[in-house]
CSV table of C-alpha atoms in Angstrom, one decimal:
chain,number,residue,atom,x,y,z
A,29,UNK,CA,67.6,-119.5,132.7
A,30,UNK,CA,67.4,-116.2,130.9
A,31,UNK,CA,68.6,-116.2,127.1
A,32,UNK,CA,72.5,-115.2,127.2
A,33,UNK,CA,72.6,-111.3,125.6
A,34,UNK,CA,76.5,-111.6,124.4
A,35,UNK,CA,78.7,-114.1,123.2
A,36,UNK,CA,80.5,-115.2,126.4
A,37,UNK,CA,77.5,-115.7,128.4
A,38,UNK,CA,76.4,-120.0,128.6
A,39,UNK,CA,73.8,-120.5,126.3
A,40,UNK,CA,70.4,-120.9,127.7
A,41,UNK,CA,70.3,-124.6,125.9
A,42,UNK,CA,73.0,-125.9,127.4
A,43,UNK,CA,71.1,-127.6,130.8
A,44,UNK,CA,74.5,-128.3,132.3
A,45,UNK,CA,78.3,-128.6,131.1
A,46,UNK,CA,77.9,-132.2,131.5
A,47,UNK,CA,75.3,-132.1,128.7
A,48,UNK,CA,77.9,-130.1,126.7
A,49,UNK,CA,80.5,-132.4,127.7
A,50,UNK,CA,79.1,-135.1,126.6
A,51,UNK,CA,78.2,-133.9,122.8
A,52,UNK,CA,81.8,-132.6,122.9
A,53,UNK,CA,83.4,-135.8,123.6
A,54,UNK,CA,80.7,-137.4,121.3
A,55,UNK,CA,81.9,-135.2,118.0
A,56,UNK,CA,85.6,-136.1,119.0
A,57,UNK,CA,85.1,-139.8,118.9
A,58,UNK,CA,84.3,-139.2,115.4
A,59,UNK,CA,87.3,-137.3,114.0
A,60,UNK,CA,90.3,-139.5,113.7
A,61,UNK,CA,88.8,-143.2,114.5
A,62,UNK,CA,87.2,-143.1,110.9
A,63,UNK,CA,91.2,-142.2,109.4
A,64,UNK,CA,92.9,-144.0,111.8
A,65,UNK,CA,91.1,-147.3,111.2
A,66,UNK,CA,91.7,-147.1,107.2
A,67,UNK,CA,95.6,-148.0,107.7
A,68,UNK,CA,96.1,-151.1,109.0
A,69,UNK,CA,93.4,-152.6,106.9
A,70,UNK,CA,94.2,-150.5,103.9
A,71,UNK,CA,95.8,-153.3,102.0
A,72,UNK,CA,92.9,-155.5,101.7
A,73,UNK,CA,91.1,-152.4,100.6
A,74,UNK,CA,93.6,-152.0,97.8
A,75,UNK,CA,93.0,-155.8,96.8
A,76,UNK,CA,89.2,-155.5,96.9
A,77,UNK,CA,89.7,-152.7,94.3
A,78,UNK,CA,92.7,-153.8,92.8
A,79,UNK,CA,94.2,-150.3,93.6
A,80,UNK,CA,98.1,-149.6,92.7
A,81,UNK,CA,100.4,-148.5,95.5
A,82,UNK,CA,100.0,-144.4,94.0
A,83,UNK,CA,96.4,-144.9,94.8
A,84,UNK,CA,96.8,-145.9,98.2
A,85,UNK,CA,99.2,-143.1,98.8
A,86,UNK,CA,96.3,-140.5,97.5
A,87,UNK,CA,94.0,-142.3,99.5
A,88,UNK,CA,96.0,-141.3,102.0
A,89,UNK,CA,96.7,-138.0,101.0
A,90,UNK,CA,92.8,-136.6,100.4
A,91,UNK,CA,92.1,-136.1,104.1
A,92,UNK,CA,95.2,-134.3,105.5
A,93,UNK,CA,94.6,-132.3,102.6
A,94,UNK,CA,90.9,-132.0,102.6
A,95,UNK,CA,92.0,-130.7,106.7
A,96,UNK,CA,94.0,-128.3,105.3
A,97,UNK,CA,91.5,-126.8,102.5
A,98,UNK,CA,88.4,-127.2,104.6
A,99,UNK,CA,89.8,-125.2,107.8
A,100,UNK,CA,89.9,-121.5,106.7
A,101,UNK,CA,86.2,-122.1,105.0
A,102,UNK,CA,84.9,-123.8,108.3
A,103,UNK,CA,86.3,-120.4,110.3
A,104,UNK,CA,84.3,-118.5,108.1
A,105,UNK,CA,81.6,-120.1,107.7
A,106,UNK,CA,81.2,-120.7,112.2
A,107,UNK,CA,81.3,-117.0,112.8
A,108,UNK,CA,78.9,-116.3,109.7
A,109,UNK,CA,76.3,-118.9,110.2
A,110,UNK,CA,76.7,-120.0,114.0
A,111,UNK,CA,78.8,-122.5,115.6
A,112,UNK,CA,76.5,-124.8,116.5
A,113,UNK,CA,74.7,-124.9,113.2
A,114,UNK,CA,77.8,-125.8,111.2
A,115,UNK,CA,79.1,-128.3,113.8
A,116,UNK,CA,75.8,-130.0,113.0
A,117,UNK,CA,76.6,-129.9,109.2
A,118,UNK,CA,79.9,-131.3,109.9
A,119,UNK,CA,79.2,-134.1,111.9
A,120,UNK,CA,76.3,-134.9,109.3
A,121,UNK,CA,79.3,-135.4,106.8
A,122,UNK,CA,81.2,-137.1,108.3
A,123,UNK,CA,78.0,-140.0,109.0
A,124,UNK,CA,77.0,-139.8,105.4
A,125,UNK,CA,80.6,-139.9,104.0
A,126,UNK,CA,81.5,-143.0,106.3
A,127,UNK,CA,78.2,-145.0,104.8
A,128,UNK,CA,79.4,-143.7,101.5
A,129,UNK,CA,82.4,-145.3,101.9
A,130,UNK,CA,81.8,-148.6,102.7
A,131,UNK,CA,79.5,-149.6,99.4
A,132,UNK,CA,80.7,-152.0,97.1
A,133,UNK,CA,81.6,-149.8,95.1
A,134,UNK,CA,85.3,-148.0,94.4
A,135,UNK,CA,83.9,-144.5,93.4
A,136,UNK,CA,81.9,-145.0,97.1
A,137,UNK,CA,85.3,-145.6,98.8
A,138,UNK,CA,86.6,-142.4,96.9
A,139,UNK,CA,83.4,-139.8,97.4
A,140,UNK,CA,82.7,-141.4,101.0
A,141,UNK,CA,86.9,-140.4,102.1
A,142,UNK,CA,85.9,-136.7,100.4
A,143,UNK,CA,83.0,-136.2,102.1
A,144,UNK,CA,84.0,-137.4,105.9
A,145,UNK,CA,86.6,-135.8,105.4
A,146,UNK,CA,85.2,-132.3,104.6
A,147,UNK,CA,83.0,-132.9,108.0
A,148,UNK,CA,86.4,-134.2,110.2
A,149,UNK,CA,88.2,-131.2,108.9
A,150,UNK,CA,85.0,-128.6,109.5
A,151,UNK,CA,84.3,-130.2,113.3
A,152,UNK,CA,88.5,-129.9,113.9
A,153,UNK,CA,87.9,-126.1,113.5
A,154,UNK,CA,84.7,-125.1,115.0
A,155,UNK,CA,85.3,-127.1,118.4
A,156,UNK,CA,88.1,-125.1,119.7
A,157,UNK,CA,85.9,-122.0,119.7
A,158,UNK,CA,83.1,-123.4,121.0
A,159,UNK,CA,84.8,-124.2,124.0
A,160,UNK,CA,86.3,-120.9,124.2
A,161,UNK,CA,83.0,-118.9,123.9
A,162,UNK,CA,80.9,-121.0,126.2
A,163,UNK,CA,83.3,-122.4,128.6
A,164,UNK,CA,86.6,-119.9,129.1
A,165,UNK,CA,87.3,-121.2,132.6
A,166,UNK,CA,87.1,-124.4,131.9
A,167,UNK,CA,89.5,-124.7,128.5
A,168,UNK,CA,92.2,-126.7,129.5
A,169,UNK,CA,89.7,-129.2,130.7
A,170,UNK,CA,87.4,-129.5,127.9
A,171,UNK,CA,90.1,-129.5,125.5
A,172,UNK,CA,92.1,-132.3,127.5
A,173,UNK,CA,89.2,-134.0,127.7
A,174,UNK,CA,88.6,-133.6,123.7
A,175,UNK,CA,91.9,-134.8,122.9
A,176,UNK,CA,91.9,-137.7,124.9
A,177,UNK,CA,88.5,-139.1,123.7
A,178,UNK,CA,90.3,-138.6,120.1
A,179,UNK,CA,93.3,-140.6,120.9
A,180,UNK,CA,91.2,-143.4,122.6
A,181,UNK,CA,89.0,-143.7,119.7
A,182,UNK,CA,91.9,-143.0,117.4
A,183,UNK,CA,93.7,-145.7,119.0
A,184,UNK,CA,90.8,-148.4,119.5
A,185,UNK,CA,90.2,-148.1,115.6
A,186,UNK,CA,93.9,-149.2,114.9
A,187,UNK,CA,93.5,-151.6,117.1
A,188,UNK,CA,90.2,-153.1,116.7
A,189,UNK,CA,90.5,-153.1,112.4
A,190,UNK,CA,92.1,-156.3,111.6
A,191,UNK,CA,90.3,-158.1,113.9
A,192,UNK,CA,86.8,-156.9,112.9
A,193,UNK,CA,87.2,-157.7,109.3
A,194,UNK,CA,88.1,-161.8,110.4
A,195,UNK,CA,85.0,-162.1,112.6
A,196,UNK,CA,82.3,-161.9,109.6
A,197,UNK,CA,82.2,-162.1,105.5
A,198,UNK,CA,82.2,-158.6,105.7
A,199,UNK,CA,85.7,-157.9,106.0
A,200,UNK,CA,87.5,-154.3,106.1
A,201,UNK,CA,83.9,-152.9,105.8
A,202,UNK,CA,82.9,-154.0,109.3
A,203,UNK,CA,86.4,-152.2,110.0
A,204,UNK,CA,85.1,-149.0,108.7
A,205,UNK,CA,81.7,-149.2,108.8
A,206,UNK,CA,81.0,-149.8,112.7
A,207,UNK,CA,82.3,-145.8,112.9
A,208,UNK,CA,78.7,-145.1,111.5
A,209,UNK,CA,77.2,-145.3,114.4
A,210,UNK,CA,79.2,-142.8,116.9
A,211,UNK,CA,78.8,-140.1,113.9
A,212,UNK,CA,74.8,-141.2,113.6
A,213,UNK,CA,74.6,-141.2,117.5
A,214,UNK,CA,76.0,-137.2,117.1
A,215,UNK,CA,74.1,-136.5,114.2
A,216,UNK,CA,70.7,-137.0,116.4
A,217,UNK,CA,72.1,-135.6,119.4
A,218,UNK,CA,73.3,-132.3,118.5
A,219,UNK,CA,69.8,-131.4,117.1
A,220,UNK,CA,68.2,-130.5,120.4
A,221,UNK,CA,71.0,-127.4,119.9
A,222,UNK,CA,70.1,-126.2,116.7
A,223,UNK,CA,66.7,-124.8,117.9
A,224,UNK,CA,68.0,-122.9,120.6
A,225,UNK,CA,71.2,-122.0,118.7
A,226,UNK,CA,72.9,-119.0,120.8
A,227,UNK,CA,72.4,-115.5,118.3
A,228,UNK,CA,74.8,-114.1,116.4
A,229,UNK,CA,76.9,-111.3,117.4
A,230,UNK,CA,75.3,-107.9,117.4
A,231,UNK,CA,76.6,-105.4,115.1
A,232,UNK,CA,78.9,-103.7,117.7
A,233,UNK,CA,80.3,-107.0,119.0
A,234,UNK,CA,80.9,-107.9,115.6
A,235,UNK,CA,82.9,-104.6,114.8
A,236,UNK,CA,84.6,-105.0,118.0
A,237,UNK,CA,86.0,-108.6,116.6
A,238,UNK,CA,86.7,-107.5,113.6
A,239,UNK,CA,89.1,-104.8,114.4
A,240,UNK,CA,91.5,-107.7,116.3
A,241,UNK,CA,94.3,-108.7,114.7
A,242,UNK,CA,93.9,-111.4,111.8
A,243,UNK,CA,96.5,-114.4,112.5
A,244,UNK,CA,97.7,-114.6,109.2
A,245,UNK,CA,99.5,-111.5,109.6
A,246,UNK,CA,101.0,-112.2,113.2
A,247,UNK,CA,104.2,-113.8,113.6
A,248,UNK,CA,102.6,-115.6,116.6
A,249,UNK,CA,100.0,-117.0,114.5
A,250,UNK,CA,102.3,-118.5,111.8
A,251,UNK,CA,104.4,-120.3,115.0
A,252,UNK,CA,101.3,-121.7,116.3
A,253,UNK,CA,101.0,-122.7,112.9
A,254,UNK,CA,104.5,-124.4,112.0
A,255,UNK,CA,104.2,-125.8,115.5
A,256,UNK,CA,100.9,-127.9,114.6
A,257,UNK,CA,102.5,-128.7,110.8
A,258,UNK,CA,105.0,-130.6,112.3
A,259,UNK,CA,103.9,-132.5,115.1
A,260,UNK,CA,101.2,-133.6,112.5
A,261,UNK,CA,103.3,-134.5,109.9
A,262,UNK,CA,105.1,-137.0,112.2
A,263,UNK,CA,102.1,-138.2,113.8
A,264,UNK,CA,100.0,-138.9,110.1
A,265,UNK,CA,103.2,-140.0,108.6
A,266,UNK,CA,103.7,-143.1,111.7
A,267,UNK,CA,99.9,-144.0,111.6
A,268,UNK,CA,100.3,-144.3,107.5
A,269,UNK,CA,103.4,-146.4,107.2
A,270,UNK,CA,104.8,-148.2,110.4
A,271,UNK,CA,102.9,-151.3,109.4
A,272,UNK,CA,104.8,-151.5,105.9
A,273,UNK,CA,108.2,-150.9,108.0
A,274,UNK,CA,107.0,-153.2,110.8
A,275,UNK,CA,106.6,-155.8,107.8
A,276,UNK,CA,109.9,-155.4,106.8
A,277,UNK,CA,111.2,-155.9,109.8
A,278,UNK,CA,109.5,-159.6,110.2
A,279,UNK,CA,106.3,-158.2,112.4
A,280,UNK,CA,103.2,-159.3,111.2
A,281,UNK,CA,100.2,-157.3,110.3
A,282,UNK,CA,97.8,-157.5,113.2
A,283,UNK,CA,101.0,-157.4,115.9
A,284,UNK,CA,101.6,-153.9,114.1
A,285,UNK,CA,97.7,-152.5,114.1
A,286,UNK,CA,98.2,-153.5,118.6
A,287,UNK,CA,101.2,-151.7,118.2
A,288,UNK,CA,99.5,-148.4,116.2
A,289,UNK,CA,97.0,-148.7,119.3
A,290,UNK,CA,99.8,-148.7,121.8
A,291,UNK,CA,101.3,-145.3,119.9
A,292,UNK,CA,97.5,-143.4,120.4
A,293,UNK,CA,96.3,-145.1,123.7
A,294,UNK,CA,99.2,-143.7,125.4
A,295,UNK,CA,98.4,-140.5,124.4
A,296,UNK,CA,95.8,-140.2,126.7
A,297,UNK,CA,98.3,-140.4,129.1
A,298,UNK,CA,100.0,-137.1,127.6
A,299,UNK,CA,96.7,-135.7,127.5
A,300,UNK,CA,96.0,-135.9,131.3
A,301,UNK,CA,99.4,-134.6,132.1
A,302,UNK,CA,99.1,-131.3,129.6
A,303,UNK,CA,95.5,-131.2,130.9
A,304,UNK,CA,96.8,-130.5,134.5
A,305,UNK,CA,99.5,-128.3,133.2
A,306,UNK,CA,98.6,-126.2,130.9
A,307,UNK,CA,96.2,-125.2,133.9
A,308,UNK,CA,98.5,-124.7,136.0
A,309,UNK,CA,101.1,-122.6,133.8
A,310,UNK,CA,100.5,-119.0,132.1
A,311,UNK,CA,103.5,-120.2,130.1
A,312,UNK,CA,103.7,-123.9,127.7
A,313,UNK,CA,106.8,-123.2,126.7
A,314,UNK,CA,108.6,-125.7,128.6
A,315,UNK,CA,105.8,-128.3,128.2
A,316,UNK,CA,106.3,-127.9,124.3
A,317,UNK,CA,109.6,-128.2,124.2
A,318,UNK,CA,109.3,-131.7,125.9
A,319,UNK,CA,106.2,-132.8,124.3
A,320,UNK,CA,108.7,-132.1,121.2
A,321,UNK,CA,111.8,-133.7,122.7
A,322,UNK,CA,109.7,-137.5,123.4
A,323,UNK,CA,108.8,-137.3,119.3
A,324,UNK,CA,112.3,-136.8,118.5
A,325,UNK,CA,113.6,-139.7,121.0
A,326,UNK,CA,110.8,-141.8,119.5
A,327,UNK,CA,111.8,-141.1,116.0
A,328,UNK,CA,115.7,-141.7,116.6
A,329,UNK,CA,114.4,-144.6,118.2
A,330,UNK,CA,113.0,-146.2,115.4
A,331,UNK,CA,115.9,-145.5,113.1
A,332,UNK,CA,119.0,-146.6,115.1
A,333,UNK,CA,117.5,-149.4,117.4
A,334,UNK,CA,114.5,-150.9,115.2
A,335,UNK,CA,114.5,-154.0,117.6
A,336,UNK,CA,112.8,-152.4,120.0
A,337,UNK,CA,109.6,-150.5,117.9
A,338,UNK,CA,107.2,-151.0,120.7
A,339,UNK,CA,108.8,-148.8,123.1
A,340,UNK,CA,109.9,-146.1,120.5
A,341,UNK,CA,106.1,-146.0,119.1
A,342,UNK,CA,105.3,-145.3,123.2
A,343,UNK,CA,107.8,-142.4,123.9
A,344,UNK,CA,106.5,-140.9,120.6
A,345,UNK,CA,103.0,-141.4,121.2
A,346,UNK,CA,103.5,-139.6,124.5
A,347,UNK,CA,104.6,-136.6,122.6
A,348,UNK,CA,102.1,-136.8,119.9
A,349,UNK,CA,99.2,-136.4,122.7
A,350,UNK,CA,100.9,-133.7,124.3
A,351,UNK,CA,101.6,-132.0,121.7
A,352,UNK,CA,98.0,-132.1,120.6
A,353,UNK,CA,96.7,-130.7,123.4
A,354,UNK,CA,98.7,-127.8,123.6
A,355,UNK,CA,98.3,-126.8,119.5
A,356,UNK,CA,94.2,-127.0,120.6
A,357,UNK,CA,94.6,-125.2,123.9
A,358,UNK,CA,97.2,-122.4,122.1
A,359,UNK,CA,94.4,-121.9,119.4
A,360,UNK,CA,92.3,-120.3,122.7
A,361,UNK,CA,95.2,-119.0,124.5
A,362,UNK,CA,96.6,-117.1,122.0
A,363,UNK,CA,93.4,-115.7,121.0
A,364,UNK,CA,91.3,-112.8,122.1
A,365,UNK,CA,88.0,-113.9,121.3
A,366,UNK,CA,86.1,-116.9,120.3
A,367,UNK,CA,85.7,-115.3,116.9
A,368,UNK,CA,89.7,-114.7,116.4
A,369,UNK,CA,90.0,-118.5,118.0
A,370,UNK,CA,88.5,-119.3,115.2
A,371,UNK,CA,90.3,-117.8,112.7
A,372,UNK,CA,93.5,-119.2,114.1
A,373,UNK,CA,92.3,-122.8,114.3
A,374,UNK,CA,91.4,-122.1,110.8
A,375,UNK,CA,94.8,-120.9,109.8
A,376,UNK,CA,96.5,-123.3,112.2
A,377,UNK,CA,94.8,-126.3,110.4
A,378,UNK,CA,95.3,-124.9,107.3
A,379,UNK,CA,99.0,-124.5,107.5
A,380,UNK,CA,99.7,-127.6,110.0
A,381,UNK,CA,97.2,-130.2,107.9
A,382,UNK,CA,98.4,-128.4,104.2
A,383,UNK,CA,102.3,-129.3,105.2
A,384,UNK,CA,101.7,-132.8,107.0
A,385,UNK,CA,99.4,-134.2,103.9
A,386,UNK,CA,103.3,-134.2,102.4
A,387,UNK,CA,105.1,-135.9,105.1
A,388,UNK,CA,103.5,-139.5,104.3
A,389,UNK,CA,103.5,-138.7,100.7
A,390,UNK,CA,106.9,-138.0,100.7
A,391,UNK,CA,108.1,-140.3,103.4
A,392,UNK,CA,106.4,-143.2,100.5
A,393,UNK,CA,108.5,-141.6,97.8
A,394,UNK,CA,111.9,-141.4,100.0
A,395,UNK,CA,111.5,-145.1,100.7
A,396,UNK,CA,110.6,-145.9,97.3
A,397,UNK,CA,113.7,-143.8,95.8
A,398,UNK,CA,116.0,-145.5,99.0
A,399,UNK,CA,114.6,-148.4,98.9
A,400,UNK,CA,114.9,-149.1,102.5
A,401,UNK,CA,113.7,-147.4,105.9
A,402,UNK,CA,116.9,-145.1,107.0
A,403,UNK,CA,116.7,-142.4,104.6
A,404,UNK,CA,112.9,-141.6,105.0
A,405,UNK,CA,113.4,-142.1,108.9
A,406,UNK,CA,116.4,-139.7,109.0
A,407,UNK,CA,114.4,-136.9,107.4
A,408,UNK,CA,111.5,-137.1,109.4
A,409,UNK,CA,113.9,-137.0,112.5
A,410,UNK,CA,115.5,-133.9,111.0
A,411,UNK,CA,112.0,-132.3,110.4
A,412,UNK,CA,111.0,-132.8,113.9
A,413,UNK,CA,114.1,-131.3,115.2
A,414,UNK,CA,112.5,-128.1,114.0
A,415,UNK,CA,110.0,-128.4,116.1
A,416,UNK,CA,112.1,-128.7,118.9
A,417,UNK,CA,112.8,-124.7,117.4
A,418,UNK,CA,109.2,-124.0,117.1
A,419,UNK,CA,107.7,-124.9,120.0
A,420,UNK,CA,109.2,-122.5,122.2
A,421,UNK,CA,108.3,-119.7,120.3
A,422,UNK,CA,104.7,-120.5,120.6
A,423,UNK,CA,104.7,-121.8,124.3
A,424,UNK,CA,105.3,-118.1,125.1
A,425,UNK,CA,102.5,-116.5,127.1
A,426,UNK,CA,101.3,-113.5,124.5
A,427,UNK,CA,98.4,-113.1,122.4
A,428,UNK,CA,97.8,-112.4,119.1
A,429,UNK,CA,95.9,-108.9,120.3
């Protein structure tokens, strides 16, 4: 196979998309199992480190925002240096950050969150792109697939957590630490890439890019934006504290970490569905709206009929998957070029992860003012009813240009 000449061709390292497949769903497993596993085990952390309930909240709090701050770097720093070379990079922080993390040592549990976080937040950009520039008629595929490897790892870390840390004396660091090994497994396998790295854009391509239209001054690219803020402030805000209102509502730790894994596995059910849809449609506005619509009946759910959390957590879950596929697949499909994907993922994630690092710290804060569940719940509902405005608006079938 001939070396590719421009930026859409497949790179000549890339023996087939299985191959690419493969290190794609690889790098996904590692960006939300090493987060989502933290919260159901996050209490005993707090007791190893005698940490108050303010410090749990910012541990909470440093990788939503870390998403946010990271993501319009990352963008720059893919289409500078090469997408491949800072995907390694990323995926190398997150596996030194997660054995950071789990010494016996509380400045460890701080520095290793920073750092894995910096690499989740980098990858989060720079795959969206990547899949764009390499494999255009394939996106909706590739990203399904992504998401859904991120909500059954997402979901098996919830799950698995409590468990883990009763089968040895090692406790919540069993919990944490077995994610070193998907992010060493990528580490080592995205090296064959970096040697045969596709070249950078040639001067005229790169003036060509660089006269699109930067998302941060499109209206399109602030909906995009709003639209992934608020489905992830809902979706970070559940993972951080249903298993404190499970508590309170007499169900007991490990019955809410199967129930956490209930709320991501069925994602992958949502991400199947959008998969086949979004490539079947020019248009996801309809397929936002409803993606919106199961969050909101999940939501109200859990505030007027808490008997029944299960099945709430379900219906939501179903729109949290959905609606990330479509915020990663409207990243590509409202873009131009790989090189303007990227700046929108980087905006996207900037805005979406900036606003929903607030939602759990402020949902803590309502419920600590309230001192009960309603009040928190009934804004949350409320801020998801925007969506239900938003996603329309970027469902429509235009480009940024």
């Amino acid at each position: 196979m001939t070396q590719p000449q421009t930026s859409s061709a497949r790179p000549s390292f890339i023996f087939n998309s299985a191959f690419f497949l493969f290190l794609i769903l690889l790098t996904a497993a590692n960006l939300r199992s090493p987060i989502t596993a933290t919260g159901p085990v996050l209490a005993d952390i707090c007791a190893t480190f005698g940490l108050s309930a303010s410090a749990a909240g910012l541990l909470n709090f440093i990788p939503l925002f870390l998403f946010a701050a990271v993501a319009p770097v990352a963008s720059w720093v893919g289409n500078k240096a090469g997408l491949e070379k800072s995907l390694w990079v990323a995926v190398c922080l997150i596996t030194l950050g997660s054995v950071v993390r789990v010494t016996p040592y509380a400045s460890g549990l701080w520095a290793g969150t920073v750092i894995l976080s910096t690499g989740i937040a980098a990858a989060n950009v720079l795959l969206p792109p990547l899949i764009k520039r390499d494999f255009k008629h394939h996106t909706a595929k590739y990203i399904g697939l992504f998401a859904s490897t991120m909500a059954i790892t997402a979901s098996l870390a919830s799950g698995i957590a409590v468990p883990l840390q009763h089968v040895s004396g090692f406790g919540w660091k069993l919990s944490l630490g077995i994610w070193i090994v998907p992010a060493l497994i990528a580490t080592v396998a995205w090296l064959p890439l970096l040697k045969n790295a596709q070249p950078r854009e040639l001067p005229h391509q790169q003036a060509a890019s660089g006269r699109l239209r930067s998302p941060w001054k499109s209206m399109l690219g602030w909906q995009v934006s709003l639209f992934m803020a608020l489905q992830s402030m809902v979706f970070y805000t559940l993972i951080d504290w249903f298993t404190p209102y499970a508590s309170s509502h007499g169900i007991s730790q490990e019955s809410a970490g199967w129930m956490l894994f209930a709320y991501q596995a069925v994602a992958i059910v949502a991400n199947l569905v959008c998969m086949s849809a979004l490539k079947k449609y020019r248009d996801q506005r309809g397929i936002s709206f409803i993606a919106s619509l199961a969050i909101f009946t999940g939501l109200a759910g859990l505030l007027v009929f808490p008997a029944l959390p299960l099945l709430w957590l379900v219906i939501a879950g179903l729109g949290a998957g959905a609606s990330m596929v479509i915020c990663l697949s409207l990243f590509n499909l409202r873009a131009t070029d790989h090189r303007q994907a990227a700046a929108l993922s980087g905006m996207a994630q900037c805005v979406g992860y900036g606003v929903a690092a607030l939602g759990p710290l402020v949902f803590g804060m309502l419920h600590e003012v309230s001192h009960g569940w309603t009040v928190p719940l009934i804004v949350l509902t409320a801020v998801n009813a925007l969506q239900l405005v938003i996603a329309p608006l970027a469902g429509r079938a235009r480009q940024i240009g």
